[in-house]
mmCIF file of C-alpha atoms and ligand atoms in Angstrom:
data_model
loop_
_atom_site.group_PDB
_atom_site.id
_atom_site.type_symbol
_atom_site.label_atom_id
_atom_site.label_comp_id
_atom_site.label_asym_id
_atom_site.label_seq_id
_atom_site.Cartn_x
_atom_site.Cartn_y
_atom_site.Cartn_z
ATOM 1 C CA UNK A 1 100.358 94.944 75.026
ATOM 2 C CA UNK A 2 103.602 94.268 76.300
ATOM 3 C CA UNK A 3 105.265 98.011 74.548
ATOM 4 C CA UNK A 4 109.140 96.242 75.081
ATOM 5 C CA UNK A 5 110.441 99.267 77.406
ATOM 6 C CA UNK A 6 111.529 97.749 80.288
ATOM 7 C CA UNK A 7 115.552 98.381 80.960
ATOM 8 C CA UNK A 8 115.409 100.967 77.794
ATOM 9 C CA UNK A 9 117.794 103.644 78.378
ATOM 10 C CA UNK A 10 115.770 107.156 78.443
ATOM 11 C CA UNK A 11 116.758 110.487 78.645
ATOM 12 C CA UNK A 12 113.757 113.006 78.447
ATOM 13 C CA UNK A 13 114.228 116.770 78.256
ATOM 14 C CA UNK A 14 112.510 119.088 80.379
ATOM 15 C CA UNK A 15 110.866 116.849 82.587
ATOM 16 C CA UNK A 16 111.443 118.729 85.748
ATOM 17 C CA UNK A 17 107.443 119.884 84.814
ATOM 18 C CA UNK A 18 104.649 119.439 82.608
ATOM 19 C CA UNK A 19 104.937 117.440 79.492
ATOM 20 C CA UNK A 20 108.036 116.228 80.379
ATOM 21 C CA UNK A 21 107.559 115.027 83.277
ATOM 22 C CA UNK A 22 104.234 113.098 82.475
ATOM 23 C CA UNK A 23 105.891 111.518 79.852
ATOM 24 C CA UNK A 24 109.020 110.701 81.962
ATOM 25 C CA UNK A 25 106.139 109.048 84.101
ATOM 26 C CA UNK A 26 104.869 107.045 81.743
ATOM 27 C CA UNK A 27 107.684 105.374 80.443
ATOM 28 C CA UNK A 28 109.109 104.625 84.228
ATOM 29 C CA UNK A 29 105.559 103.022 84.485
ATOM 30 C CA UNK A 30 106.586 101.080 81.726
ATOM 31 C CA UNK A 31 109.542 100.052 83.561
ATOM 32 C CA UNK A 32 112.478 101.867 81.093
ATOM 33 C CA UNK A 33 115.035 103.179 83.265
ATOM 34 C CA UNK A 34 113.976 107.278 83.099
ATOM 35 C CA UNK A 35 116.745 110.228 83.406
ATOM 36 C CA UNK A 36 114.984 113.613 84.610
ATOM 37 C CA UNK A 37 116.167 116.735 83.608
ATOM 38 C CA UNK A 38 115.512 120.363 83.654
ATOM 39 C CA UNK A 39 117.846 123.725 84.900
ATOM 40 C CA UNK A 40 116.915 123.608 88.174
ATOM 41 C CA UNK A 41 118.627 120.437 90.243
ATOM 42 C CA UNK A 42 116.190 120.569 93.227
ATOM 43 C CA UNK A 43 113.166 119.929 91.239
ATOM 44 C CA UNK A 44 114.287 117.332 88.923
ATOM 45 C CA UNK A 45 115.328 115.466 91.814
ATOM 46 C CA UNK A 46 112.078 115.969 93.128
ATOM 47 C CA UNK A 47 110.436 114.594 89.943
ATOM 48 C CA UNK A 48 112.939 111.545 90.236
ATOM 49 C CA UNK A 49 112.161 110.295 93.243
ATOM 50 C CA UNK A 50 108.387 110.253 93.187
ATOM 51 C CA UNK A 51 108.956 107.757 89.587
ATOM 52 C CA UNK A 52 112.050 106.042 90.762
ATOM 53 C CA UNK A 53 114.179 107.350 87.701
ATOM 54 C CA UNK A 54 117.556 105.798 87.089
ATOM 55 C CA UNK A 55 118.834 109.555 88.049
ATOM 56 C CA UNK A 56 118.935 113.552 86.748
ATOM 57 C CA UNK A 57 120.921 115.646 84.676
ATOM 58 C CA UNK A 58 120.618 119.184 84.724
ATOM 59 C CA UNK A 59 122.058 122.080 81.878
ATOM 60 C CA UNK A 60 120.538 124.723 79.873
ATOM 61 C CA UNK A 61 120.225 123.153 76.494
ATOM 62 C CA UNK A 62 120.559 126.653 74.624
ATOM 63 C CA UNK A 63 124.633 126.392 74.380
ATOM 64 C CA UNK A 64 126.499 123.756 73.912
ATOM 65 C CA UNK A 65 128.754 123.207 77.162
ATOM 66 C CA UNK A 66 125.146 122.958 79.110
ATOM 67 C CA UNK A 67 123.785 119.986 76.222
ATOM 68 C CA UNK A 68 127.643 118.612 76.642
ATOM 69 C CA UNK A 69 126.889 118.365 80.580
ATOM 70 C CA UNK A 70 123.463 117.232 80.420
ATOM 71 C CA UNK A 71 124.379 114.234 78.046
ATOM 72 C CA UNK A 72 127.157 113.070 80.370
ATOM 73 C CA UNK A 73 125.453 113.262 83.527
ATOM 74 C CA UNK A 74 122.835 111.093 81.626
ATOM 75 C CA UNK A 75 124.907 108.235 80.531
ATOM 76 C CA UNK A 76 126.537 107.941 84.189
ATOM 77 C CA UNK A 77 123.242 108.241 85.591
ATOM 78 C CA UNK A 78 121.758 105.132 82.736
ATOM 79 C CA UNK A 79 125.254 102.795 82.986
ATOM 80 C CA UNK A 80 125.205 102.909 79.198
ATOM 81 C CA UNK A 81 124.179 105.171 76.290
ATOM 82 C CA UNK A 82 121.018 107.051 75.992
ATOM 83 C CA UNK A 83 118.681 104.994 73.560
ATOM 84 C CA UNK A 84 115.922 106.368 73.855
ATOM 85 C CA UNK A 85 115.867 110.501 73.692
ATOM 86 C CA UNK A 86 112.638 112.752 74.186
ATOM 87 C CA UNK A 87 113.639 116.526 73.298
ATOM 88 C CA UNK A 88 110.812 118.198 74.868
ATOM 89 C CA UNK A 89 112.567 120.981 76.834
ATOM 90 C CA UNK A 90 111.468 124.473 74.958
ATOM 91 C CA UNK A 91 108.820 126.724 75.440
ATOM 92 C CA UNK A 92 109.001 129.843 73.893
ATOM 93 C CA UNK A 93 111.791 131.573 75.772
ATOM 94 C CA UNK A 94 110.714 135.354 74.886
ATOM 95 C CA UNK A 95 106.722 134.876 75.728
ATOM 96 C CA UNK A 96 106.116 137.032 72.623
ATOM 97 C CA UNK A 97 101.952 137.045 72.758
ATOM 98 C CA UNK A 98 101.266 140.130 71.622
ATOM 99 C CA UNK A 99 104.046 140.912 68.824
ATOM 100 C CA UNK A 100 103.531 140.314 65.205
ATOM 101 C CA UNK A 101 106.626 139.085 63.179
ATOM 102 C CA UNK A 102 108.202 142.374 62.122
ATOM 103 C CA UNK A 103 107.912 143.727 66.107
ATOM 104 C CA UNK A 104 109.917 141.185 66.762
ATOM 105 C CA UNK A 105 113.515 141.027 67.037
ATOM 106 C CA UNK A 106 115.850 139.105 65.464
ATOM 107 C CA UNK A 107 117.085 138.530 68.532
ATOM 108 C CA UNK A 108 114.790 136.894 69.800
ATOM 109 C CA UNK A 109 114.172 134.731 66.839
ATOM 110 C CA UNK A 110 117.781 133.162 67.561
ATOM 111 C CA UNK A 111 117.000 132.943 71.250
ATOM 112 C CA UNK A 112 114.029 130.673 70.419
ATOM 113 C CA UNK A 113 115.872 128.990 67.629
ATOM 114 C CA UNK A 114 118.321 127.943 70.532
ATOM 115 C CA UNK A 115 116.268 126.945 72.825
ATOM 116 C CA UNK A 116 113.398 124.631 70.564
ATOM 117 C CA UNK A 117 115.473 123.262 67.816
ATOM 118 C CA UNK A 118 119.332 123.863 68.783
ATOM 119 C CA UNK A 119 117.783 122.354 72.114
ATOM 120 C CA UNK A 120 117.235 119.268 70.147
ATOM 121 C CA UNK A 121 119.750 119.200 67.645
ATOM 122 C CA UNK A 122 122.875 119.260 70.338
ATOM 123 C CA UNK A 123 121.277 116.272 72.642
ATOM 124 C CA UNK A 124 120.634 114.194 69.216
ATOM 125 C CA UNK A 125 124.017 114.799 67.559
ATOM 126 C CA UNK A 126 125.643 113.394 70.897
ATOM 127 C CA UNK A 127 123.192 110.623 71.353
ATOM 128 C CA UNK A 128 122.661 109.117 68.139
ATOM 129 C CA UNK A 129 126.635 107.583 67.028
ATOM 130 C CA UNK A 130 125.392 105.484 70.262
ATOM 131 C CA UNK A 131 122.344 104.451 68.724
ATOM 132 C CA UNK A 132 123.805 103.661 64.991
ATOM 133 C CA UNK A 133 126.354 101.294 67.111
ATOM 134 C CA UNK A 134 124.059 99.240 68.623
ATOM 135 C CA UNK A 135 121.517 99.308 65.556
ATOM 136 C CA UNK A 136 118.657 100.871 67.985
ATOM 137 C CA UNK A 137 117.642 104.043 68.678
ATOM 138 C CA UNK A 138 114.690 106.636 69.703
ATOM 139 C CA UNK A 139 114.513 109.668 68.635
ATOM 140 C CA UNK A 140 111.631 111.846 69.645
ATOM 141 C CA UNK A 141 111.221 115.644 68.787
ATOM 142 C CA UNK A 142 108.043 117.390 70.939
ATOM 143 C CA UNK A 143 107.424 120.138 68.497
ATOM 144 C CA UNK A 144 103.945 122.415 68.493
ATOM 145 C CA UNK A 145 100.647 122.904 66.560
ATOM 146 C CA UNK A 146 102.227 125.942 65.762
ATOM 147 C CA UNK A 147 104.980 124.705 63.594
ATOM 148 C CA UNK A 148 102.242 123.833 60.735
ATOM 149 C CA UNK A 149 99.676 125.974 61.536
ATOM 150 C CA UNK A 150 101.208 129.441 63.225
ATOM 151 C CA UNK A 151 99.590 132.330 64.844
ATOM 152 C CA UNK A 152 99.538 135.602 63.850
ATOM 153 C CA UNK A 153 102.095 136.410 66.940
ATOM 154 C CA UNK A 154 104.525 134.356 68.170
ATOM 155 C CA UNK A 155 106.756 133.572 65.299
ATOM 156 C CA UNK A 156 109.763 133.168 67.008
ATOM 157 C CA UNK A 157 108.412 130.390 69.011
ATOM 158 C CA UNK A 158 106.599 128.707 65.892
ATOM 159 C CA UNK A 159 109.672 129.070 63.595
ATOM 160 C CA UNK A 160 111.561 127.351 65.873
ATOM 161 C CA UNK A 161 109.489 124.368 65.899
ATOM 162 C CA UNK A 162 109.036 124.365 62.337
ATOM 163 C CA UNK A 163 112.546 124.134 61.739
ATOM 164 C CA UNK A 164 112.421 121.049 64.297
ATOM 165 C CA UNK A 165 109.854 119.046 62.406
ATOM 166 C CA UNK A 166 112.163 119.480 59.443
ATOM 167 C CA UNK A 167 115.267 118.395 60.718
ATOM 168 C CA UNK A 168 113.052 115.611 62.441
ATOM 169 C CA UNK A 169 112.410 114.496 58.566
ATOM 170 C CA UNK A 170 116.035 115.042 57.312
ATOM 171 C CA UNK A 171 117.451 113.433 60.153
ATOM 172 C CA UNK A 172 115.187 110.334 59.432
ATOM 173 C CA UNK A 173 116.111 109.938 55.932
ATOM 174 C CA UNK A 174 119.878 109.959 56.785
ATOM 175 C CA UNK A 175 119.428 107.164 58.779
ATOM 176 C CA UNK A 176 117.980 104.980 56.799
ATOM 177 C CA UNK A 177 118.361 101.504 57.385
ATOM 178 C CA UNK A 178 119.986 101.709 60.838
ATOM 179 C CA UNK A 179 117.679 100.766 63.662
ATOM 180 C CA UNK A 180 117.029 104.571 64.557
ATOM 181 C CA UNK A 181 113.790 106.065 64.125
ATOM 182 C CA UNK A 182 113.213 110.120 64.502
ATOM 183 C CA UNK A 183 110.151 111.334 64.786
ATOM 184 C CA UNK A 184 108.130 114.432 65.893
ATOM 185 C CA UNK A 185 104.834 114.768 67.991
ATOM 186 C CA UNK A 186 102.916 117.682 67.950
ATOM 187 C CA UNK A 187 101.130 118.844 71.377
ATOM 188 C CA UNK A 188 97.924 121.437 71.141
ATOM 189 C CA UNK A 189 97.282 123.461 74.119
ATOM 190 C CA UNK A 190 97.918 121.445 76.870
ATOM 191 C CA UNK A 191 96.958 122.404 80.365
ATOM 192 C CA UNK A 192 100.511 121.841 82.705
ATOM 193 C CA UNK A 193 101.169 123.543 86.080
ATOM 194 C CA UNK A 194 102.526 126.873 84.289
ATOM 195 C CA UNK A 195 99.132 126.886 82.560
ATOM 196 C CA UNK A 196 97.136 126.262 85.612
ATOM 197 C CA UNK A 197 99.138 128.867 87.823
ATOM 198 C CA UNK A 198 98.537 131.641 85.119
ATOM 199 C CA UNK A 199 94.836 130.424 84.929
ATOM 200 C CA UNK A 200 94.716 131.036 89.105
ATOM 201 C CA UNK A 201 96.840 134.235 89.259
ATOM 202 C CA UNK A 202 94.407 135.671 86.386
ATOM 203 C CA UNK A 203 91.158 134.885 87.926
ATOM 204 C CA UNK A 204 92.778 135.455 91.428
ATOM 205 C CA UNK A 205 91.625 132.275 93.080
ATOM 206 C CA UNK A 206 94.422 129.859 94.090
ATOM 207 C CA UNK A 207 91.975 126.554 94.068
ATOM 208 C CA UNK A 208 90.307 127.031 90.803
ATOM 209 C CA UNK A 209 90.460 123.559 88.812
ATOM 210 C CA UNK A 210 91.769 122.898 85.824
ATOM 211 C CA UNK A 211 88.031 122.530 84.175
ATOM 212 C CA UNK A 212 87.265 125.950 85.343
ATOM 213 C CA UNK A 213 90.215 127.522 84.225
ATOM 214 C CA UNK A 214 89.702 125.729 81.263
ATOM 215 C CA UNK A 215 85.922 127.371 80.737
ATOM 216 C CA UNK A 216 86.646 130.953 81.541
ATOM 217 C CA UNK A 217 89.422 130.666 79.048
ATOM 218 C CA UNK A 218 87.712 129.674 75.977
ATOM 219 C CA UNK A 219 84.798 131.884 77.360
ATOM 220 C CA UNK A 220 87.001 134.899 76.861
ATOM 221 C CA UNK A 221 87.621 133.631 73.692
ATOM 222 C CA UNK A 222 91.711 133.082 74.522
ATOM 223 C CA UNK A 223 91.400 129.945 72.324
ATOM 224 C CA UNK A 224 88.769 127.703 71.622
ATOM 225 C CA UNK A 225 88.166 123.912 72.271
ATOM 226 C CA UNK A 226 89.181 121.351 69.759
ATOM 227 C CA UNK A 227 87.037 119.178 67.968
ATOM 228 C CA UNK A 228 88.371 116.704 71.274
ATOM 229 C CA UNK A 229 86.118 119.550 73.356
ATOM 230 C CA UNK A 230 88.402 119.258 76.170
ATOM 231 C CA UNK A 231 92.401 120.371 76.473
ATOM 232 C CA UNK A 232 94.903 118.396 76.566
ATOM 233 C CA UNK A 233 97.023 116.365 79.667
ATOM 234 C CA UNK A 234 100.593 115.187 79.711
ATOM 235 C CA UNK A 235 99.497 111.923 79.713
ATOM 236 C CA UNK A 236 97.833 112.317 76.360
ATOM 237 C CA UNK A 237 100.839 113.023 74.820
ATOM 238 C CA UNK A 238 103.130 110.380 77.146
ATOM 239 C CA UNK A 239 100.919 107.872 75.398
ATOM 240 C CA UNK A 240 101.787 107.818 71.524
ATOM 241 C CA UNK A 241 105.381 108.793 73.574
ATOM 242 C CA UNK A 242 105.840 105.256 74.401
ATOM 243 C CA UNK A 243 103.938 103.735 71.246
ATOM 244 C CA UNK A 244 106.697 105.673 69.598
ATOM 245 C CA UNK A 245 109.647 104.774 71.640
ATOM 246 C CA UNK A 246 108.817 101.405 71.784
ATOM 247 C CA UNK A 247 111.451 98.654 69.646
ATOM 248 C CA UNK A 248 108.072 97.448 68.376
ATOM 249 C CA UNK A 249 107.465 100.655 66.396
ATOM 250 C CA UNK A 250 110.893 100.592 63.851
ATOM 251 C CA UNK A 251 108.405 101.423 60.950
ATOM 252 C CA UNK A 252 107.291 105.151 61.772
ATOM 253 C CA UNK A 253 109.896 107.338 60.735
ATOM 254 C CA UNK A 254 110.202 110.735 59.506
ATOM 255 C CA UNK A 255 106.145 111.484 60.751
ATOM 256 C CA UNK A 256 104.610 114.070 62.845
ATOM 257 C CA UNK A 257 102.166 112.821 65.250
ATOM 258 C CA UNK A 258 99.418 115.289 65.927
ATOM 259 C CA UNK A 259 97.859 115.513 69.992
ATOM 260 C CA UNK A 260 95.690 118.359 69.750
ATOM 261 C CA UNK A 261 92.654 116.897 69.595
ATOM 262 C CA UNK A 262 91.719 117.984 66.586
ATOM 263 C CA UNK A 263 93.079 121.686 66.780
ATOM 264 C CA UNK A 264 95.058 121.758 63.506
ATOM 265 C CA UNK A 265 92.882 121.315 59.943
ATOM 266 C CA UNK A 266 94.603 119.119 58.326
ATOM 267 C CA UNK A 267 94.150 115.868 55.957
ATOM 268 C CA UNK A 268 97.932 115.017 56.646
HETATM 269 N N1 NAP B 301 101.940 123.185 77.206
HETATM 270 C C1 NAP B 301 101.516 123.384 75.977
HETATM 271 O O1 NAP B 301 100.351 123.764 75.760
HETATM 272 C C2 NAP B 301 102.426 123.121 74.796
HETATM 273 C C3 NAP B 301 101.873 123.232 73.518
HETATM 274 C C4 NAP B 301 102.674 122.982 72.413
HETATM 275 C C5 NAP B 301 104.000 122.615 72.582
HETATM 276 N N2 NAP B 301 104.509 122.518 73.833
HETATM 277 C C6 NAP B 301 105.927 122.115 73.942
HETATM 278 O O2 NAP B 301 106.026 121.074 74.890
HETATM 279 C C7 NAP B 301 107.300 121.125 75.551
HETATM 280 C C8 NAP B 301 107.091 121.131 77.054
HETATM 281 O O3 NAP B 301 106.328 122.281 77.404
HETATM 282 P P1 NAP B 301 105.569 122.444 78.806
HETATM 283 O O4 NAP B 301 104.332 123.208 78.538
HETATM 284 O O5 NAP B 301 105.507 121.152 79.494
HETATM 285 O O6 NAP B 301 106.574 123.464 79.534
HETATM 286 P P2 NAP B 301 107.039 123.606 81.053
HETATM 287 O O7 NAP B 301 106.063 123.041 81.997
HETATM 288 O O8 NAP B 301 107.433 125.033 81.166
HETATM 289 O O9 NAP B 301 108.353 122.713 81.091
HETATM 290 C C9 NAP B 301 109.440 123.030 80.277
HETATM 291 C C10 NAP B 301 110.582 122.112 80.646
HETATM 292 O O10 NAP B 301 111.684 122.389 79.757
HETATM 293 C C11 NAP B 301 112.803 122.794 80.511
HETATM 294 N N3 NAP B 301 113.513 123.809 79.737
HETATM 295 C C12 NAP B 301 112.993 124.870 79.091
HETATM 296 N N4 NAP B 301 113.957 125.541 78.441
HETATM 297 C C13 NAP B 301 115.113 124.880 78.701
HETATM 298 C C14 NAP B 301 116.461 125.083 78.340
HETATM 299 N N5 NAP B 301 116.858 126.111 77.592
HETATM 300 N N6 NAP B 301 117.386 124.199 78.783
HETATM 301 C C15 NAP B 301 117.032 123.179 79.566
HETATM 302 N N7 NAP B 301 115.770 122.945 79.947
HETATM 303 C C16 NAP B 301 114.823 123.783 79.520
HETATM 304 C C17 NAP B 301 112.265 123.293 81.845
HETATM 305 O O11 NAP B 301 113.250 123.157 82.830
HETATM 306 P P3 NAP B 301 113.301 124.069 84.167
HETATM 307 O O12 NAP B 301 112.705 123.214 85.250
HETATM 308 O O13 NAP B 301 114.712 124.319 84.379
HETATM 309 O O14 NAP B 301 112.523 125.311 83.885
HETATM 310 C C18 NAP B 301 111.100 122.344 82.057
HETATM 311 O O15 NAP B 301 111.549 121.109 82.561
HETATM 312 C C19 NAP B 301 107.997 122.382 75.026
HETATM 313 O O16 NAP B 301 108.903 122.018 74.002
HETATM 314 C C20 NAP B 301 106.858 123.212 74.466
HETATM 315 O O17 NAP B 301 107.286 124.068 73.422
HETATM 316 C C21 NAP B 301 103.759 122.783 74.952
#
């Protein structure tokens, strides 16, 4: 199926590494014309060459000035506005594993609010004016099986995705009728390099693979497999990515695509 990307102007968050990246692969395999960006200018370049992207644009997404940057460099590096946007930069940015809610701060509830949904919200409110005047537009939230089905610790992190799945559905509403679609996709545990490295450094043995890593963890009990009965890959998620982005898609809107491979119970 021919998915319509080719020439598509793309900007995708965070794709300096994991998610981001194999979903900024994907949709240069598709033949869209692919900005890369993360913080750190060596390694998005890096990530740029090896898919032939249009370019990079680097800038911290949790302020303003850094989304302001980030958006310009993108629409020099495209020719044209961004009409396709993946927010997928985040993470949590405290690595609160062990704190329940009330342990932690409320400090670090706005530092994760920043980073996951203000993230989000600053690239979208300067991309989307484009997209309304050309009566096209992608917008793609990567939120977290956490937003609808939280741990016990971690709530900074999962609030902050939360709150992105909602705007994701407010945002889609107000657009109605326009051309631009908003939508959010959900990842489960997926196993990128940070994954991998903390699977290696744990078990001290800097060639174990990815299935190994994979079995001591859910042997220890650190989470367990998904009905799917294998983790998750980038490229699992860069695949509804482009179904999504693609101009054939214009009626999913406002909807939360789960790739967890069953992780979260839900009927919805
Ligand atoms: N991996 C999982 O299991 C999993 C599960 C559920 C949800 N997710 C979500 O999926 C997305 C990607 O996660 P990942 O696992 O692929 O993480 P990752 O490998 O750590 O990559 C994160 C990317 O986001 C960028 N980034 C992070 N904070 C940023 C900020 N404040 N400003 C600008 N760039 C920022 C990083 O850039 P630098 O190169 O500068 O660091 C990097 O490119 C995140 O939104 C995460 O919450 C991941």
């Amino acid at each position: 199926m021919d998915l319509q990307l080719k020439g598509r102007r793309v900007l995708v968050t965070g794709s300096s590494s994991g998610i981001g990246e194999g979903i900024a692969r994907m949709l240069a395999e598709e033949g869209a014309a692919v900005v890369v960006h993360g913080r750190n200018r060596e390694r998005a370049t890096k990530i740029a060459h090896e898919i032939n992207a249009a370019g990079v644009a680097i800038g911290d997404l949790s302020t303003d000035d850094g989304a302001a940057a980030v958006h310009a460099e993108a629409v020099a590096a495209l020719g044209g506005n961004v009409e396709i946007l993946i927010n997928n930069a985040g993470g949590s940015s405290t690595g609160n594993t062990t704190r329940n809610p009330i342990e932690i701060t409320p400090e670090d509830y706005v530092s994760n609010y920043h980073s996951n949904m203000l993230a989000a919200v600053r690239l979208t409110r300067l991309a989307v004016p484009g997209m309304v005047a050309q009566k096209f537009g992608r917008v793609i939230n990567v939120s977290s099986a956490v937003a609808v089905q939280p741990n016990n610790l971690g709530a900074d992190y999962s609030g902050a995705k939360a709150a992105l799945n909602n705007f994701t559905v407010s945002l889609a509403g107000a657009l109605k009728g326009v051309g631009v679609t908003v939508n959010t996709v959900s990842p489960g545990v997926i196993m990128v390099d940070g994954l991998i490295r903390f699977g290696r450094k744990k078990y001290n043995d800097e060639t174990m693979s990815f299935e190994e890593i994979t079995r001591r963890l859910v042997e220890e009990k650190a989470f367990d497999l998904p009905p799917a009965g294998r983790l998750g890959l980038p490229e699992d998620l860069a695949l509804v990515i482009c179904t999504l982005a693609s101009p054939r898609s214009g009626f999913v809107t406002g909807a939360n695509y789960r790739v967890d491979g069953g992780q979260v119970r839900g009927v919805n």
